[in-house]
XYZ file of C-alpha atoms in Angstrom:
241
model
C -28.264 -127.788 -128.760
C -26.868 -130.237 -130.571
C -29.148 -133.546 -131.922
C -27.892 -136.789 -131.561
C -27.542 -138.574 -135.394
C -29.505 -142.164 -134.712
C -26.997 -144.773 -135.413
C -26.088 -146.410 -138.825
C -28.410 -148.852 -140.639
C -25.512 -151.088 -140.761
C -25.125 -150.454 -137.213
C -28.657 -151.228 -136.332
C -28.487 -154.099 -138.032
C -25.754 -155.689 -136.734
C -26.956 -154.678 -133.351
C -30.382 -156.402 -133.485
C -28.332 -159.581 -134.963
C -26.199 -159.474 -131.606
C -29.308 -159.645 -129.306
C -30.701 -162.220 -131.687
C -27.511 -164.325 -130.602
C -27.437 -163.476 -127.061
C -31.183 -164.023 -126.295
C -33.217 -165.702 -128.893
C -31.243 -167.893 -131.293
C -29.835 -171.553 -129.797
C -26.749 -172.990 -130.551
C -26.990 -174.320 -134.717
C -29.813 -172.130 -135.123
C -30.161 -170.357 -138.428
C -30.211 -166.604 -138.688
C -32.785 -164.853 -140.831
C -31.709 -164.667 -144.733
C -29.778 -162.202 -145.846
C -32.892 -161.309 -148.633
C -35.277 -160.629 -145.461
C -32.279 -158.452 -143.205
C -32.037 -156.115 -146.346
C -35.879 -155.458 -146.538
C -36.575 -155.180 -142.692
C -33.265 -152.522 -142.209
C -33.967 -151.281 -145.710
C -30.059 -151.948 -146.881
C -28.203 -153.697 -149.729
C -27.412 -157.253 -149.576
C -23.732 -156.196 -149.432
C -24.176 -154.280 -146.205
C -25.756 -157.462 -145.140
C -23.058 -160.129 -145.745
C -20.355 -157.561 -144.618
C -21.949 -157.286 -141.168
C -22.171 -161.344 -141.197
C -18.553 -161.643 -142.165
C -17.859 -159.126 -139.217
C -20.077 -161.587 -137.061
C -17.788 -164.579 -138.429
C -14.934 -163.255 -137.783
C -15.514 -162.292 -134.112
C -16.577 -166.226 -134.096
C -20.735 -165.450 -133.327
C -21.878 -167.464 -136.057
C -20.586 -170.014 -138.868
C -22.136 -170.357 -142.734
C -22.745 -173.522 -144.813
C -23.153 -173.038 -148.313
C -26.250 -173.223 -149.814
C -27.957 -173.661 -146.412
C -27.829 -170.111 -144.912
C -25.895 -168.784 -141.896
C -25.988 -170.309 -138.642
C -25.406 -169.609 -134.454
C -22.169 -170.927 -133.219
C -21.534 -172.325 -129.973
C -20.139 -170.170 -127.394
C -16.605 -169.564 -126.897
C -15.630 -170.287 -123.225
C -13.116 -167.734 -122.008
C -10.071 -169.110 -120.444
C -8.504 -166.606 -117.978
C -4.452 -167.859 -117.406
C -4.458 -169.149 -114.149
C -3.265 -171.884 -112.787
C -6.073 -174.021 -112.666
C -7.749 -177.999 -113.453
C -9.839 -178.278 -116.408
C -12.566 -179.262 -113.871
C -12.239 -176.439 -111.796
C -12.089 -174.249 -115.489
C -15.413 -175.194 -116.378
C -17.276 -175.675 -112.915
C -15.945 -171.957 -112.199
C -18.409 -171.097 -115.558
C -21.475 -173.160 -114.687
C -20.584 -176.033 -116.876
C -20.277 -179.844 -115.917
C -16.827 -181.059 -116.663
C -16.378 -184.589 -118.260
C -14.579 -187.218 -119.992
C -14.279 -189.804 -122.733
C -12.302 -191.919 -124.172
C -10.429 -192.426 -121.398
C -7.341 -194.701 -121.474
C -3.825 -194.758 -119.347
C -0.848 -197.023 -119.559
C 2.415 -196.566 -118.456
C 5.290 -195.926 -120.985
C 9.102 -194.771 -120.819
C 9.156 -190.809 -120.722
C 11.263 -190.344 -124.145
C 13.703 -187.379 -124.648
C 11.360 -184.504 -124.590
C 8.730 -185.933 -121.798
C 11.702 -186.726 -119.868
C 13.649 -183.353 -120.707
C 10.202 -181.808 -119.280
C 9.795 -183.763 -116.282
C 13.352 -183.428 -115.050
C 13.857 -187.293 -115.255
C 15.807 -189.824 -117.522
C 14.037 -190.737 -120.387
C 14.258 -194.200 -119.675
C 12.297 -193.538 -116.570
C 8.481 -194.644 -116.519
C 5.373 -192.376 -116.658
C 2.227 -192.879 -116.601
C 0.244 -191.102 -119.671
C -3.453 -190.503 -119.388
C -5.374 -190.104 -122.379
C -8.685 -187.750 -122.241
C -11.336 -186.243 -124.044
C -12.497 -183.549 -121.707
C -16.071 -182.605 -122.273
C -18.325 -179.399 -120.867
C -21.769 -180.007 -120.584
C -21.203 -183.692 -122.846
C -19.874 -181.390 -125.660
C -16.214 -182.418 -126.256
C -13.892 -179.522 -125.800
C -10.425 -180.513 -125.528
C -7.804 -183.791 -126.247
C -6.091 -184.039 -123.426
C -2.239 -186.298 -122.813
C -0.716 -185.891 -119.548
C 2.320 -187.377 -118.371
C 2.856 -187.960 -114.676
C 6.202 -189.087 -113.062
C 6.020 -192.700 -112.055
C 8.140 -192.661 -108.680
C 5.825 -190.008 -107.767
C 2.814 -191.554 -108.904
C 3.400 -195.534 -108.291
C -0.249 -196.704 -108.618
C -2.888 -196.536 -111.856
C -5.909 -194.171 -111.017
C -8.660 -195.631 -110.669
C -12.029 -195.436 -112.784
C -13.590 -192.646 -110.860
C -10.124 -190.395 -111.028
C -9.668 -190.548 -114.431
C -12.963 -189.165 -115.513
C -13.064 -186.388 -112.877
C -10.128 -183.689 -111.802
C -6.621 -185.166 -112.029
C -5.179 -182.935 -109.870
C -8.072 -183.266 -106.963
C -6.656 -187.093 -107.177
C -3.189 -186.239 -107.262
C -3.777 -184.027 -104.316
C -5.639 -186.617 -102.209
C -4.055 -189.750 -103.236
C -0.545 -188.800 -103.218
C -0.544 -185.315 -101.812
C 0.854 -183.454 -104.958
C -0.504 -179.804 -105.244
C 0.648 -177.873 -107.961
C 2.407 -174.632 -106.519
C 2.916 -173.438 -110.051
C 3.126 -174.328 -114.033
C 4.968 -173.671 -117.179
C 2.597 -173.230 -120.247
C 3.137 -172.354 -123.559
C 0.278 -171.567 -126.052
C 0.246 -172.513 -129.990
C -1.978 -172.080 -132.539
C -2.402 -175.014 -134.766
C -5.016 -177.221 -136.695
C -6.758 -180.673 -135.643
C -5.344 -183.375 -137.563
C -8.085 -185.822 -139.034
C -7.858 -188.253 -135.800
C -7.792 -185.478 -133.673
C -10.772 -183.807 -135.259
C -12.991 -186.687 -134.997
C -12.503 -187.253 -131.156
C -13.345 -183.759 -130.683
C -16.207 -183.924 -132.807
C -14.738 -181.050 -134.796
C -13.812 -180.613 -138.969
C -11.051 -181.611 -140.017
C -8.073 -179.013 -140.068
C -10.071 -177.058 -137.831
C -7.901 -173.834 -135.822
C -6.875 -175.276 -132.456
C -4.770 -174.079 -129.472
C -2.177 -176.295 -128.463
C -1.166 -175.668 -124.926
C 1.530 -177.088 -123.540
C 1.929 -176.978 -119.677
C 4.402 -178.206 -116.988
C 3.616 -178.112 -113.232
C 5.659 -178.059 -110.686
C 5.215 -178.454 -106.586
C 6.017 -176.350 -103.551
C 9.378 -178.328 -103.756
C 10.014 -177.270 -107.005
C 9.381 -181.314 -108.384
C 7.947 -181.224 -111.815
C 4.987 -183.229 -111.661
C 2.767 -183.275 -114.396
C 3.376 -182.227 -118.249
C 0.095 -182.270 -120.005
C -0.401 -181.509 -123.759
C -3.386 -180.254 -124.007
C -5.360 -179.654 -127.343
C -8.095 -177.363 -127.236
C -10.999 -176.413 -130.352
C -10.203 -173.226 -131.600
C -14.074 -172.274 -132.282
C -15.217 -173.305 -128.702
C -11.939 -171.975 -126.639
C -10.518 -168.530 -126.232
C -7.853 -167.087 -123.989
C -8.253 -163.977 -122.291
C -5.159 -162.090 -120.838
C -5.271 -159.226 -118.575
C -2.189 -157.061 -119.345
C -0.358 -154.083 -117.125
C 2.010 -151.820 -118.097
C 5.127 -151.015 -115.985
C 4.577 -147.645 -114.218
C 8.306 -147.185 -114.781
């Protein structure tokens, strides 16, 4: 009969740091020091800040020098589906929100326009967000909505809440499908400090274009999203043939 070997101190270790994460520690929190891990699992210091880099990597917690390591904020999962913001983060438990709101309207340009399907002399109105989950900004948000299909400014109460909720009550555009491309990038200073965020931070760029029933683009949004907040997940099959 064969005796099951008890798992790796290493193992342990970074096991007990995992609950700590999921159950005890709060977001910012600092995790024990790597002097008191390596007496209570009996283990080098190296074993230690190997397991931590492990844990950074995977995005579970963060370091500051000289001050110790630290809990990071958790990652909200974005399945790919075509789907608001709002509805995004409501579908998680989280309040969706905005700030810095702003919207003017502005000729489309070549590359607006080329997305849009429109001259690029024509106007569109561009709407200027900070999207927030639970007050925490998440994601700099420009979208770009045809003006002959969207004559009037949104009003106060639209902007801050789901565009496309408005767009579907107001004018009775209902995205049928979208476009999106994903990019990774970094936060340019300006960027950065609207989101609350370093820096030169990772971000994902995602670029989307919607498109109606009738096949009318009607929205192109460029939305940027904080790389250590935001993840994508992607469920993949493989062709039987």
């Amino acid at each position: 009969m064969k005796t099951e070997r008890p798992p790796a101190k290493s193992e342990q270790l970074r096991q007990h740091l995992v609950d700590l994460l999921l159950g005890g520690l709060t977001p910012h929190e600092r995790l024990p020091t790597e002097r008191s891990l390596a007496e209570e699992f009996s283990v080098s210091r190296l074993t230690v800040r190997r397991v931590l880099d492990q844990l950074e990597r995977e995005g579970r917690v963060y370091r500051v020098q000289g001050s110790g390591t630290f809990a990071s904020e958790p990652r909200i999962h974005k399945s790919v589906e075509l789907t608001s913001f709002s509805e995004d983060m409501r579908s998680r438990g989280l309040r969706p929100g905005s700030l810095e709101v702003g919207s003017e309207r502005i000729p489309a340009g070549a590359d607006i326009g080329y997305a849009l399907q429109i001259s690029p002399s024509s106007q569109v109105l561009h709407i200027r967000r900070v999207r927030t989950a639970d007050d925490e900004p998440m994601c700099l948000e420009h979208c770009y909505l045809p003006g002959e299909l969207v004559p009037d400014d949104l009003g106060p109460e639209e902007l801050h809440g789901s565009l496309y909720e408005a767009l579907s009550a107001r004018y009775g555009l209902t995205l049928h499908r979208a476009e999106q491309t994903i990019k990774a990038t970094v936060l340019d200073p300006d960027d950065a400090q609207a989101l609350g965020a370093p820096p030169f931070s990772p971000a994902f760029l995602v670029q989307r274009t919607g498109f109606d029933a009738r096949g009318r683009a009607v929205e192109r949004a460029d939305s940027l999203y904080r790389g250590d907040r935001y993840s994508y997940q992607l469920t993949i099959y493989r062709d039987p043939q």
